[in-house]
Amino acid sequence: MIDPHLALGAAMVLFVGSHWLLSHPLRTPAVRILGRNGFQAVYSFIALAALLLVIFAYKRAPAGPTLWNGMAALPWLLTSLLTILAMALLIASLGGNPALSPKRMNGLSARTPHGVFRVTRHPMLFAIAIWAVSHLLVAPSLRALLLDGGLALMAVGGARAQDAKFTALYDREWRIWCRRAPFWPNLRALPALGWTWAIAVVAWLGVSALHWLIARIPAGTWALFLG
């Protein structure tokens, strides 16, 4: 019988590897053969199948032992702060993000980064990476390291691969944007997120409440009342 941690590791390699292959080296030939809609259908099917395999393998892997008490006050405090940061980056990334639309690449070299792009030019991917690290703080086990570590590596590696792809596609526009908008999150620019912080806190309260409603695990401030 396959070791459950080995199975989870293999599932993560499949999930991350298929995502990278279909997002970068295989994307152009696949679109040429299948068409844009056909490619999206195949991509979605493979991504969903790989994700379900990861979820199944994660549930089969033992939850412990853990390196420290993830339910202690300090890990929950750090996790809460990191999760709010991830929420803020994710929410802010949905507006004016050049990575989400080719039309926004036009004239990109002439723009000055503002808002979340003063923090990082990859807010959505770093939101995923920060969320993964925050989850690892409260669940410091081998299965969490395989899952969350894999997600964090996928997000940061995806950001690097995205830079390479956009440089090849848009050359000067993206190269100049890269010089103005940082890759790694610039913590000194976090105030530039403005009112997004308030929205992120509300979203964090809602999502952390779901931990109790769905999994009966008190999270965030709710741990004070339900723990």
Tab-separated table of C-alpha atoms in Angstrom:
chain	number	residue	atom	x	y	z
A	1	MET	CA	0.000	0.000	0.000
A	2	ILE	CA	1.311	3.453	-0.920
A	3	ASP	CA	2.309	5.674	1.992
A	4	PRO	CA	-0.395	8.401	2.301
A	5	HIS	CA	2.179	11.188	2.478
A	6	LEU	CA	3.876	9.863	-0.645
A	7	ALA	CA	0.504	9.735	-2.376
A	8	LEU	CA	-0.203	13.342	-1.366
A	9	GLY	CA	3.216	14.419	-2.608
A	10	ALA	CA	2.585	12.686	-5.949
A	11	ALA	CA	-0.839	14.330	-6.220
A	12	MET	CA	0.692	17.757	-5.574
A	13	VAL	CA	3.370	17.142	-8.218
A	14	LEU	CA	0.606	16.252	-10.684
A	15	PHE	CA	-1.470	19.298	-9.730
A	16	VAL	CA	1.386	21.798	-9.830
A	17	GLY	CA	3.096	20.194	-12.817
A	18	SER	CA	-0.035	20.025	-14.981
A	19	HIS	CA	-0.884	23.628	-14.105
A	20	TRP	CA	2.594	24.828	-15.093
A	21	LEU	CA	2.762	22.783	-18.293
A	22	LEU	CA	-0.659	23.873	-19.520
A	23	SER	CA	-0.156	27.491	-18.496
A	24	HIS	CA	3.233	27.909	-20.170
A	25	PRO	CA	5.130	25.489	-22.486
A	26	LEU	CA	2.083	23.523	-23.739
A	27	ARG	CA	-0.415	26.388	-23.868
A	28	THR	CA	0.366	27.724	-27.353
A	29	PRO	CA	0.466	24.354	-29.182
A	30	ALA	CA	-2.597	23.149	-27.271
A	31	VAL	CA	-4.593	26.254	-28.244
A	32	ARG	CA	-3.494	25.809	-31.846
A	33	ILE	CA	-4.722	22.192	-31.899
A	34	LEU	CA	-7.831	22.447	-29.706
A	35	GLY	CA	-8.856	26.052	-30.216
A	36	ARG	CA	-9.256	28.510	-27.334
A	37	ASN	CA	-12.545	27.079	-26.056
A	38	GLY	CA	-11.369	23.496	-26.423
A	39	PHE	CA	-8.176	24.273	-24.565
A	40	GLN	CA	-10.092	25.941	-21.725
A	41	ALA	CA	-12.327	22.885	-21.419
A	42	VAL	CA	-9.368	20.465	-21.300
A	43	TYR	CA	-7.438	22.722	-18.921
A	44	SER	CA	-10.405	23.010	-16.558
A	45	PHE	CA	-11.020	19.250	-16.590
A	46	ILE	CA	-7.382	18.405	-15.813
A	47	ALA	CA	-7.143	21.082	-13.117
A	48	LEU	CA	-10.361	19.890	-11.439
A	49	ALA	CA	-9.357	16.218	-11.615
A	50	ALA	CA	-5.907	16.970	-10.157
A	51	LEU	CA	-7.435	19.113	-7.405
A	52	LEU	CA	-9.900	16.388	-6.428
A	53	LEU	CA	-7.024	13.912	-6.299
A	54	VAL	CA	-5.113	16.283	-3.978
A	55	ILE	CA	-8.146	16.670	-1.698
A	56	PHE	CA	-8.632	12.897	-1.542
A	57	ALA	CA	-4.944	12.284	-0.784
A	58	TYR	CA	-4.900	15.066	1.824
A	59	LYS	CA	-7.834	13.569	3.704
A	60	ARG	CA	-6.165	10.147	3.736
A	61	ALA	CA	-2.882	11.497	5.121
A	62	PRO	CA	-2.584	11.609	8.940
A	63	ALA	CA	-3.066	15.042	10.535
A	64	GLY	CA	-0.103	14.677	12.917
A	65	PRO	CA	2.323	14.822	14.476
A	66	THR	CA	2.778	18.591	14.460
A	67	LEU	CA	5.927	20.627	15.060
A	68	TRP	CA	4.176	22.987	17.490
A	69	ASN	CA	0.715	23.704	18.875
A	70	GLY	CA	-0.968	25.371	15.946
A	71	MET	CA	-4.015	26.209	18.052
A	72	ALA	CA	-1.986	28.433	20.426
A	73	ALA	CA	-2.581	32.185	20.487
A	74	LEU	CA	0.602	33.252	18.663
A	75	PRO	CA	0.167	31.038	15.570
A	76	TRP	CA	-3.480	32.119	15.284
A	77	LEU	CA	-2.514	35.796	15.589
A	78	LEU	CA	0.177	35.524	12.910
A	79	THR	CA	-2.125	33.474	10.691
A	80	SER	CA	-4.920	36.021	11.064
A	81	LEU	CA	-2.648	38.921	10.083
A	82	LEU	CA	-1.240	37.031	7.101
A	83	THR	CA	-4.709	35.970	5.981
A	84	ILE	CA	-5.972	39.561	6.097
A	85	LEU	CA	-2.948	40.578	4.015
A	86	ALA	CA	-3.678	37.799	1.517
A	87	MET	CA	-7.331	38.893	1.347
A	88	ALA	CA	-6.314	42.498	0.716
A	89	LEU	CA	-3.915	41.541	-2.075
A	90	LEU	CA	-6.475	39.236	-3.692
A	91	ILE	CA	-9.303	41.775	-3.601
A	92	ALA	CA	-7.098	44.598	-4.880
A	93	SER	CA	-5.735	42.390	-7.677
A	94	LEU	CA	-9.166	42.212	-9.316
A	95	GLY	CA	-9.084	45.836	-10.441
A	96	GLY	CA	-6.786	47.165	-13.164
A	97	ASN	CA	-4.527	44.116	-13.164
A	98	PRO	CA	-2.609	44.002	-16.487
A	99	ALA	CA	-1.946	40.283	-15.995
A	100	LEU	CA	-5.689	39.586	-16.304
A	101	SER	CA	-6.301	41.264	-19.656
A	102	PRO	CA	-4.127	41.723	-22.776
A	103	LYS	CA	-5.895	45.056	-23.405
A	104	ARG	CA	-4.349	46.470	-20.245
A	105	MET	CA	-0.862	45.831	-21.639
A	106	ASN	CA	-1.262	48.688	-24.131
A	107	GLY	CA	0.724	51.651	-22.849
A	108	LEU	CA	1.722	49.801	-19.685
A	109	SER	CA	5.286	51.149	-19.886
A	110	ALA	CA	3.950	54.698	-19.553
A	111	ARG	CA	1.978	54.029	-16.357
A	112	THR	CA	3.098	54.567	-12.794
A	113	PRO	CA	2.143	51.704	-10.455
A	114	HIS	CA	-0.498	52.676	-7.932
A	115	GLY	CA	-2.454	50.900	-5.224
A	116	VAL	CA	-1.647	47.222	-4.889
A	117	PHE	CA	0.903	47.359	-7.711
A	118	ARG	CA	3.134	49.481	-5.510
A	119	VAL	CA	3.252	46.415	-3.262
A	120	THR	CA	3.820	43.744	-5.924
A	121	ARG	CA	3.133	43.267	-9.622
A	122	HIS	CA	1.745	39.785	-8.840
A	123	PRO	CA	-0.817	40.450	-6.065
A	124	MET	CA	-3.067	37.493	-6.850
A	125	LEU	CA	-0.271	34.922	-6.892
A	126	PHE	CA	1.344	36.275	-3.729
A	127	ALA	CA	-2.064	36.246	-2.047
A	128	ILE	CA	-2.137	32.486	-2.680
A	129	ALA	CA	1.426	32.043	-1.410
A	130	ILE	CA	0.797	34.070	1.765
A	131	TRP	CA	-2.451	32.225	2.456
A	132	ALA	CA	-0.623	28.896	2.098
A	133	VAL	CA	2.073	29.965	4.570
A	134	SER	CA	-0.558	31.227	7.025
A	135	HIS	CA	-2.365	27.877	6.951
A	136	LEU	CA	0.903	26.051	7.605
A	137	LEU	CA	1.420	28.068	10.800
A	138	VAL	CA	-1.733	26.639	12.388
A	139	ALA	CA	-1.326	23.144	10.932
A	140	PRO	CA	2.442	22.455	11.081
A	141	SER	CA	2.270	18.831	9.960
A	142	LEU	CA	3.860	16.914	7.091
A	143	ARG	CA	0.617	16.758	5.116
A	144	ALA	CA	0.145	20.529	5.485
A	145	LEU	CA	3.727	21.123	4.382
A	146	LEU	CA	3.153	19.037	1.258
A	147	LEU	CA	-0.104	20.823	0.433
A	148	ASP	CA	0.620	24.393	1.480
A	149	GLY	CA	4.292	24.284	0.565
A	150	GLY	CA	3.320	23.045	-2.881
A	151	LEU	CA	0.762	25.827	-3.317
A	152	ALA	CA	3.232	28.493	-2.193
A	153	LEU	CA	5.915	27.211	-4.573
A	154	MET	CA	3.390	27.038	-7.401
A	155	ALA	CA	2.321	30.632	-6.799
A	156	VAL	CA	5.834	32.103	-6.578
A	157	GLY	CA	7.098	29.950	-9.443
A	158	GLY	CA	4.029	30.934	-11.445
A	159	ALA	CA	4.839	34.596	-10.884
A	160	ARG	CA	8.355	34.073	-12.248
A	161	ALA	CA	7.005	32.124	-15.217
A	162	GLN	CA	4.436	34.855	-15.835
A	163	ASP	CA	7.202	37.454	-15.970
A	164	ALA	CA	9.047	35.372	-18.560
A	165	LYS	CA	5.886	34.848	-20.643
A	166	PHE	CA	4.839	38.501	-20.593
A	167	THR	CA	8.359	39.655	-21.400
A	168	ALA	CA	8.341	37.388	-24.457
A	169	LEU	CA	4.876	38.585	-25.500
A	170	TYR	CA	5.034	42.298	-24.707
A	171	ASP	CA	8.778	42.912	-24.403
A	172	ARG	CA	9.360	46.609	-23.546
A	173	GLU	CA	5.941	47.173	-21.983
A	174	TRP	CA	6.416	44.450	-19.385
A	175	ARG	CA	10.143	45.010	-18.823
A	176	ILE	CA	9.587	48.646	-17.877
A	177	TRP	CA	6.599	47.678	-15.718
A	178	CYS	CA	8.828	45.192	-13.905
A	179	ARG	CA	11.318	47.930	-13.094
A	180	ARG	CA	8.577	50.067	-11.563
A	181	ALA	CA	6.401	47.459	-9.823
A	182	PRO	CA	8.276	45.130	-7.416
A	183	PHE	CA	8.203	41.341	-7.609
A	184	TRP	CA	8.449	40.507	-3.895
A	185	PRO	CA	5.843	42.296	-1.742
A	186	ASN	CA	7.080	45.682	-0.556
A	187	LEU	CA	5.706	45.913	2.984
A	188	ARG	CA	6.430	49.641	3.178
A	189	ALA	CA	3.858	50.207	0.410
A	190	LEU	CA	1.005	48.388	2.214
A	191	PRO	CA	-0.753	51.672	3.155
A	192	ALA	CA	-1.325	52.155	-0.600
A	193	LEU	CA	-4.076	49.510	-0.360
A	194	GLY	CA	-6.293	52.101	1.328
A	195	TRP	CA	-9.904	51.078	1.904
A	196	THR	CA	-9.166	47.587	0.618
A	197	TRP	CA	-7.968	46.807	4.149
A	198	ALA	CA	-11.473	47.338	5.544
A	199	ILE	CA	-13.017	45.078	2.901
A	200	ALA	CA	-10.325	42.456	3.596
A	201	VAL	CA	-11.079	42.451	7.330
A	202	VAL	CA	-14.796	41.921	6.695
A	203	ALA	CA	-14.028	39.136	4.220
A	204	TRP	CA	-11.619	37.560	6.710
A	205	LEU	CA	-14.272	37.563	9.434
A	206	GLY	CA	-16.688	35.831	7.073
A	207	VAL	CA	-14.215	33.235	5.825
A	208	SER	CA	-12.915	32.467	9.315
A	209	ALA	CA	-16.526	31.968	10.470
A	210	LEU	CA	-16.890	29.296	7.773
A	211	HIS	CA	-14.189	27.284	9.533
A	212	TRP	CA	-16.612	26.779	12.391
A	213	LEU	CA	-19.777	26.388	10.319
A	214	ILE	CA	-18.273	23.830	7.922
A	215	ALA	CA	-15.445	22.104	9.797
A	216	ARG	CA	-16.243	22.985	13.437
A	217	ILE	CA	-12.742	24.499	13.757
A	218	PRO	CA	-12.730	27.917	15.492
A	219	ALA	CA	-10.503	30.326	13.570
A	220	GLY	CA	-9.399	33.925	13.950
A	221	THR	CA	-11.324	36.038	16.447
A	222	TRP	CA	-14.059	33.387	16.555
A	223	ALA	CA	-11.616	31.162	18.453
A	224	LEU	CA	-12.041	33.478	21.447
A	225	PHE	CA	-15.744	32.630	21.647
A	226	LEU	CA	-15.969	29.133	20.175
A	227	GLY	CA	-12.664	27.545	21.173
